[in-house]
Short mmCIF file of C-alpha atoms in Angstrom, two decimals:
data_model
loop_
_atom_site.label_atom_id
_atom_site.label_comp_id
_atom_site.label_asym_id
_atom_site.label_seq_id
_atom_site.Cartn_x
_atom_site.Cartn_y
_atom_site.Cartn_z
CA MET A 253 47.69 -46.05 62.20
CA SER A 254 44.90 -48.58 62.68
CA GLU A 255 46.66 -51.11 64.94
CA ASP A 256 44.54 -50.16 67.93
CA VAL A 257 40.85 -50.16 67.08
CA THR A 258 39.21 -50.77 70.44
CA ASP A 259 36.06 -48.74 71.12
CA ASN A 260 37.80 -46.36 73.47
CA SER A 261 40.56 -45.60 71.08
CA VAL A 262 38.08 -44.98 68.24
CA GLU A 263 36.14 -42.53 70.38
CA GLU A 264 39.32 -40.87 71.54
CA ARG A 265 40.57 -40.44 68.00
CA VAL A 266 37.21 -39.14 66.71
CA GLY A 267 37.24 -36.69 69.61
CA LYS A 268 40.74 -35.57 68.70
CA VAL A 269 39.63 -34.92 65.12
CA PHE A 270 36.73 -32.74 66.28
CA LYS A 271 39.00 -30.86 68.63
CA GLU A 272 41.71 -30.24 66.08
CA THR A 273 39.48 -29.59 63.07
CA LEU A 274 36.64 -27.54 64.53
CA ASN A 275 38.19 -26.46 67.80
CA LEU A 276 35.26 -28.16 69.57
CA ASP A 277 35.98 -30.40 72.53
CA PRO A 278 33.56 -33.38 72.70
CA ALA A 279 34.35 -33.78 76.42
CA GLN A 280 32.92 -30.33 76.91
CA TYR A 281 29.89 -30.58 74.60
CA GLY A 282 28.97 -34.29 74.95
CA ASP A 283 25.58 -35.15 73.50
CA SER A 284 24.91 -31.56 72.55
CA LEU A 285 27.67 -31.61 69.98
CA VAL A 286 25.26 -31.58 67.04
CA TYR A 287 25.70 -30.50 63.44
CA ASN A 288 24.62 -26.94 62.75
CA GLU A 289 23.89 -26.27 66.41
CA VAL A 290 27.37 -25.35 67.53
CA GLU A 291 29.50 -22.63 66.08
CA GLY A 292 32.00 -23.97 63.59
CA TRP A 293 30.20 -27.19 62.67
CA ASP A 294 28.46 -25.94 59.56
CA SER A 295 28.54 -27.51 56.10
CA VAL A 296 32.07 -26.30 55.41
CA GLY A 297 33.23 -27.56 58.81
CA HIS A 298 31.46 -30.85 58.16
CA MET A 299 33.47 -31.51 55.00
CA MET A 300 36.64 -30.69 56.93
CA VAL A 301 35.68 -33.17 59.66
CA VAL A 302 34.92 -35.83 57.07
CA ALA A 303 38.29 -35.30 55.38
CA ALA A 304 40.11 -35.40 58.71
CA LEU A 305 38.27 -38.55 59.84
CA GLU A 306 39.08 -40.28 56.55
CA GLN A 307 42.71 -39.34 56.97
CA GLU A 308 42.85 -40.45 60.61
CA PHE A 309 41.15 -43.80 59.98
CA ASP A 310 42.52 -44.36 56.46
CA CYS A 311 39.08 -45.00 55.02
CA MET A 312 36.58 -43.55 52.57
CA LEU A 313 33.17 -42.77 53.98
CA GLU A 314 30.06 -43.56 51.97
CA MET A 315 27.86 -40.63 50.99
CA ASP A 316 24.97 -41.88 53.17
CA ASP A 317 27.25 -41.92 56.21
CA ILE A 318 28.49 -38.39 55.53
CA LEU A 319 24.91 -37.12 55.37
CA ASP A 320 23.92 -39.16 58.41
CA MET A 321 26.78 -37.89 60.59
CA SER A 322 24.67 -35.28 62.34
CA SER A 323 26.13 -35.51 65.84
CA TYR A 324 29.36 -36.42 67.55
CA ARG A 325 27.76 -39.61 68.90
CA LYS A 326 26.70 -40.64 65.40
CA ALA A 327 30.17 -39.89 64.10
CA VAL A 328 31.69 -42.27 66.66
CA ALA A 329 29.15 -45.00 65.80
CA ILE A 330 29.74 -44.61 62.06
CA ILE A 331 33.52 -44.61 62.36
CA ARG A 332 33.41 -47.74 64.52
CA ARG A 333 31.92 -49.58 61.54
CA TYR A 334 34.84 -48.52 59.37
CA SER A 335 37.35 -49.58 62.03
CA GLU A 336 36.07 -53.14 62.40
CA MET B 178 58.09 -32.91 28.70
CA ILE B 179 54.88 -32.71 30.68
CA SER B 180 54.87 -35.42 33.33
CA LEU B 181 51.84 -36.82 35.13
CA SER B 182 53.94 -39.52 36.72
CA GLY B 183 52.68 -40.46 40.19
CA LYS B 184 49.24 -39.01 39.45
CA VAL B 185 45.99 -40.93 39.20
CA ALA B 186 43.38 -39.98 36.61
CA VAL B 187 39.80 -41.05 35.95
CA VAL B 188 38.23 -40.84 32.50
CA THR B 189 34.52 -41.58 32.26
CA GLY B 190 33.36 -42.92 28.92
CA GLY B 191 37.00 -43.68 28.25
CA THR B 192 36.75 -46.70 25.97
CA ARG B 193 36.31 -44.86 22.66
CA GLY B 194 36.17 -41.52 20.92
CA ILE B 195 37.35 -38.41 22.73
CA GLY B 196 37.43 -40.22 26.09
CA ARG B 197 39.76 -42.87 24.74
CA ALA B 198 42.07 -40.25 23.25
CA ILE B 199 42.18 -38.45 26.60
CA ALA B 200 42.87 -41.73 28.43
CA ASP B 201 45.71 -42.54 26.00
CA THR B 202 47.19 -39.06 26.26
CA LEU B 203 47.16 -38.96 30.07
CA ALA B 204 48.64 -42.48 30.22
CA ALA B 205 51.31 -41.52 27.68
CA HIS B 206 52.39 -38.80 30.09
CA GLY B 207 52.66 -41.22 32.99
CA ALA B 208 49.32 -41.07 34.81
CA ALA B 209 47.82 -44.23 36.29
CA LEU B 210 44.25 -44.57 35.05
CA ILE B 211 40.78 -45.61 35.98
CA VAL B 212 38.74 -46.00 32.82
CA ASN B 213 34.98 -46.13 33.02
CA GLY B 214 32.78 -47.60 30.28
CA ARG B 215 29.03 -47.90 30.46
CA GLN B 216 28.73 -51.43 29.17
CA GLY B 217 31.87 -52.97 30.56
CA GLY B 218 32.57 -56.40 29.09
CA GLU B 219 34.89 -56.89 26.16
CA ALA B 220 35.10 -53.24 25.05
CA LEU B 221 36.21 -52.07 28.50
CA ASP B 222 38.61 -55.00 28.99
CA ARG B 223 40.18 -54.33 25.62
CA ALA B 224 40.62 -50.61 26.32
CA VAL B 225 42.17 -51.33 29.73
CA HIS B 226 44.64 -53.86 28.30
CA GLU B 227 45.58 -51.76 25.29
CA ILE B 228 46.24 -48.61 27.31
CA ALA B 229 48.22 -50.49 29.98
CA ALA B 230 50.28 -52.36 27.39
CA GLU B 231 51.03 -49.33 25.25
CA HIS B 232 51.96 -46.91 28.02
CA SER B 233 53.18 -49.21 30.82
CA VAL B 234 50.99 -47.62 33.49
CA PRO B 235 48.49 -49.27 35.83
CA VAL B 236 44.97 -49.14 34.35
CA VAL B 237 41.79 -50.20 36.14
CA GLY B 238 38.40 -50.58 34.45
CA VAL B 239 35.14 -49.70 36.19
CA ALA B 240 31.97 -50.65 34.32
CA GLY B 241 28.79 -48.71 34.96
CA ASP B 242 26.31 -46.09 33.90
CA ILE B 243 27.68 -42.71 34.94
CA GLY B 244 24.12 -41.38 35.25
CA LEU B 245 23.86 -43.42 38.45
CA ALA B 246 25.52 -42.04 41.59
CA GLU B 247 26.71 -45.52 42.50
CA THR B 248 29.05 -45.67 39.50
CA SER B 249 31.01 -42.58 40.55
CA ALA B 250 31.10 -43.83 44.15
CA GLU B 251 32.59 -47.12 42.90
CA ILE B 252 35.19 -45.24 40.85
CA ALA B 253 36.25 -43.30 43.97
CA ARG B 254 36.35 -46.54 45.99
CA GLN B 255 38.60 -48.12 43.37
CA ALA B 256 40.87 -45.07 43.33
CA PHE B 257 41.20 -45.29 47.10
CA ALA B 258 41.66 -49.08 47.19
CA ARG B 259 44.18 -49.29 44.34
CA PHE B 260 46.05 -46.01 44.47
CA LYS B 261 45.08 -44.20 47.69
CA ARG B 262 44.82 -40.99 45.71
CA LEU B 263 43.04 -39.19 42.89
CA ASP B 264 44.43 -36.20 41.03
CA ILE B 265 42.54 -35.83 37.77
CA PHE B 266 38.88 -36.56 37.01
CA VAL B 267 37.68 -36.20 33.43
CA ASN B 268 33.90 -36.09 33.17
CA ASN B 269 33.75 -37.14 29.54
CA ALA B 270 30.90 -39.64 29.19
CA GLY B 271 28.11 -38.14 27.14
CA VAL B 272 25.27 -38.92 24.77
CA LEU B 273 23.85 -37.02 21.81
CA MET B 274 20.34 -37.63 20.53
CA ASP B 275 19.18 -35.07 17.97
CA SER B 276 15.46 -34.32 17.72
CA LEU B 277 13.49 -31.39 16.45
CA ILE B 278 11.33 -29.52 18.95
CA GLY B 279 7.93 -31.16 19.13
CA MET B 280 9.39 -34.60 18.45
CA ILE B 281 11.62 -35.09 21.48
CA PRO B 282 10.78 -38.31 23.34
CA PRO B 283 10.79 -37.86 27.13
CA GLU B 284 13.07 -40.90 27.40
CA SER B 285 15.79 -39.13 25.43
CA VAL B 286 15.46 -36.05 27.65
CA ASP B 287 15.91 -38.21 30.74
CA ARG B 288 18.78 -40.19 29.29
CA THR B 289 20.66 -37.10 28.11
CA ILE B 290 20.25 -35.27 31.41
CA ASP B 291 21.18 -38.40 33.39
CA ILE B 292 24.46 -38.99 31.56
CA ASN B 293 25.52 -35.49 30.53
CA VAL B 294 24.44 -33.53 33.61
CA LYS B 295 23.91 -35.84 36.58
CA GLY B 296 27.02 -37.79 35.58
CA VAL B 297 29.14 -34.65 35.88
CA ILE B 298 27.61 -33.74 39.24
CA TYR B 299 28.08 -37.23 40.69
CA GLY B 300 31.59 -37.47 39.26
CA THR B 301 32.57 -34.13 40.76
CA GLN B 302 31.19 -35.10 44.13
CA ALA B 303 33.00 -38.42 44.13
CA ALA B 304 36.30 -36.87 43.05
CA VAL B 305 36.58 -34.06 45.56
CA ARG B 306 37.23 -35.85 48.83
CA LEU B 307 40.15 -37.92 47.60
CA MET B 308 41.58 -34.92 45.77
CA GLN B 309 41.53 -32.72 48.83
CA ARG B 310 43.30 -35.42 50.83
CA GLY B 311 46.09 -35.25 48.31
CA GLY B 312 46.26 -31.47 48.52
CA GLY B 313 44.38 -30.64 45.32
CA GLY B 314 43.44 -31.84 41.87
CA SER B 315 41.96 -31.04 38.50
CA ILE B 316 38.43 -31.76 37.31
CA ILE B 317 37.91 -31.52 33.56
CA ASN B 318 34.39 -31.46 32.17
CA LEU B 319 33.54 -32.06 28.53
CA ALA B 320 31.04 -29.44 27.45
CA SER B 321 30.40 -28.59 23.79
CA ILE B 322 30.26 -25.68 21.40
CA ILE B 323 26.52 -26.40 21.35
CA GLY B 324 26.31 -25.65 25.08
CA ARG B 325 27.74 -22.20 24.41
CA PHE B 326 26.00 -21.19 21.19
CA GLY B 327 23.16 -23.70 20.58
CA ASN B 328 22.14 -25.50 17.42
CA GLU B 329 18.93 -26.57 15.74
CA GLY B 330 17.86 -30.09 16.58
CA GLN B 331 19.87 -30.01 19.76
CA LEU B 332 17.58 -28.49 22.36
CA VAL B 333 18.27 -31.23 24.88
CA TYR B 334 21.96 -31.68 24.11
CA GLY B 335 22.51 -27.91 24.19
CA ALA B 336 20.68 -27.63 27.51
CA SER B 337 22.72 -30.46 28.98
CA LYS B 338 26.05 -29.02 27.84
CA ALA B 339 25.14 -25.52 29.06
CA ALA B 340 24.44 -27.20 32.41
CA VAL B 341 27.94 -28.69 32.32
CA ILE B 342 29.33 -25.17 31.97
CA GLY B 343 27.22 -23.96 34.91
CA ALA B 344 28.40 -26.88 37.02
CA THR B 345 32.00 -26.13 36.06
CA LEU B 346 31.77 -22.49 37.07
CA SER B 347 30.07 -23.24 40.39
CA ALA B 348 32.41 -26.07 41.34
CA ALA B 349 35.44 -23.93 40.42
CA LYS B 350 34.35 -21.27 42.89
CA GLU B 351 33.56 -23.71 45.68
CA LEU B 352 36.70 -25.81 45.30
CA ALA B 353 39.37 -23.19 44.56
CA ALA B 354 40.28 -22.79 48.22
CA ARG B 355 41.01 -26.52 48.36
CA ASN B 356 43.34 -26.22 45.38
CA ILE B 357 40.99 -28.21 43.18
CA ARG B 358 40.70 -26.63 39.75
CA VAL B 359 37.62 -27.16 37.59
CA ASN B 360 37.60 -26.35 33.91
CA ALA B 361 35.59 -27.29 30.85
CA ILE B 362 36.51 -28.08 27.28
CA ALA B 363 33.99 -27.18 24.58
CA PRO B 364 34.82 -29.22 21.48
CA GLY B 365 33.48 -28.24 18.09
CA PHE B 366 33.16 -30.71 15.20
CA ILE B 367 35.30 -33.71 16.12
CA GLU B 368 35.88 -36.92 14.18
CA THR B 369 34.08 -39.55 16.29
CA ASP B 370 31.45 -42.25 15.84
CA MET B 371 28.80 -39.63 16.60
CA VAL B 372 29.84 -37.57 13.58
CA ARG B 373 30.16 -40.50 11.18
CA GLN B 374 26.42 -41.03 11.45
CA LEU B 375 25.65 -37.61 9.96
CA PRO B 376 24.20 -37.43 6.44
CA GLU B 377 26.69 -36.14 3.81
CA ASP B 378 25.00 -32.75 3.33
CA LYS B 379 24.98 -32.06 7.08
CA TYR B 380 28.61 -33.12 7.30
CA GLN B 381 29.63 -30.70 4.53
CA GLN B 382 27.55 -27.91 6.07
CA ARG B 383 29.40 -28.32 9.38
CA MET B 384 32.79 -28.47 7.65
CA ALA B 385 32.04 -25.21 5.87
CA SER B 386 31.47 -23.51 9.21
CA ILE B 387 34.98 -24.27 10.50
CA ALA B 388 37.45 -21.44 9.96
CA MET B 389 40.43 -23.80 9.97
CA LYS B 390 38.75 -25.91 7.25
CA ARG B 391 39.35 -29.27 8.87
CA ILE B 392 37.49 -31.49 11.27
CA GLY B 393 39.00 -31.76 14.77
CA THR B 394 40.53 -34.99 16.01
CA PRO B 395 39.99 -36.59 19.42
CA THR B 396 43.68 -35.93 20.02
CA ASP B 397 43.14 -32.18 19.52
CA VAL B 398 40.69 -32.35 22.43
CA ALA B 399 42.96 -34.62 24.47
CA HIS B 400 45.77 -32.07 24.27
CA ALA B 401 43.51 -29.47 25.88
CA ALA B 402 42.69 -32.03 28.59
CA LEU B 403 46.41 -32.62 29.11
CA PHE B 404 46.90 -28.89 29.66
CA PHE B 405 44.15 -28.81 32.31
CA ALA B 406 45.42 -32.04 33.91
CA SER B 407 49.00 -30.83 34.22
CA ASP B 408 50.69 -28.16 36.29
CA LEU B 409 50.90 -25.98 33.18
CA SER B 410 47.41 -24.82 34.16
CA SER B 411 48.10 -24.61 37.89
CA TYR B 412 46.58 -21.10 38.15
CA VAL B 413 43.65 -21.72 35.76
CA THR B 414 40.18 -22.53 37.06
CA GLY B 415 36.57 -21.88 36.04
CA GLN B 416 37.40 -21.60 32.33
CA VAL B 417 35.68 -22.95 29.24
CA LEU B 418 38.18 -23.66 26.49
CA GLY B 419 36.83 -23.99 22.96
CA VAL B 420 38.61 -26.62 20.88
CA ASP B 421 36.83 -25.97 17.62
CA GLY B 422 39.18 -24.63 14.95
CA GLY B 423 37.28 -21.35 14.86
CA MET B 424 33.92 -23.00 14.18
CA LEU B 425 30.80 -20.86 13.96
CA VAL B 426 27.41 -22.37 14.77
#
């Protein structure tokens, strides 16, 4: 699952999680994909994204990172750290 | 035979008393364990080795004060690193400091709330994510008969255990859809180190208030925990089960 951890693949996989979990396409929303500002990414959706990201990257996110993950861009940056 | 084989359980405050009995009972039914003890060191090492040796299950010790969020986070990290799953989380660690109203030191208020209330909240929060990855789980909180009915000299303890019941009911509602059940056990008068410190007259007074005319054992409480941990209670959530022999306070 984690054999390919180049930046592009991380971003691609994070994008896939957002698409499949929240039905939000990062390619479409880009930088405006922000927590609580798009329909579907509320607190319940956030916990679903976190669970799906942990599953996809076989990791356990720290509480600070979960609270800090307030945009798609931040999510990619945070997940990169766990994929190193 | 109830089997918890393949499941991973956490017991906070699991080195002695009710926590130890719960840890032993879950291990005896096949669960792998993470046992938390506040002080760590020899007491925790001994508990870990004894439980592992007696029940032939993997047992991991995590030392730390459960009133600190970091301890629960470390427990979840260990569950993930060692077992990749978490099925049962027993929020057992607790403290009891009796004081009459007007003589309650602020330090004992803080300490009691930190361990008995914040510990349960942090433990619940740490448990949930791994549980939902595995498709569900069971959180078991140790409340007390005092949290339901109150007792003189136990303003702080009663408040803290009532809070445990409130946390149980709220978490049960929020987590039901994720197949995570949350229940509480409210023990009555149980034979532990806490009780042995009571003066003889107080001890007899408590005994007289128990309809079944005997003190409870840690194993009596552990059997209730086993019920909540197992699939026997698969449709039970948000309940407070008294294990008190019909005690009246």
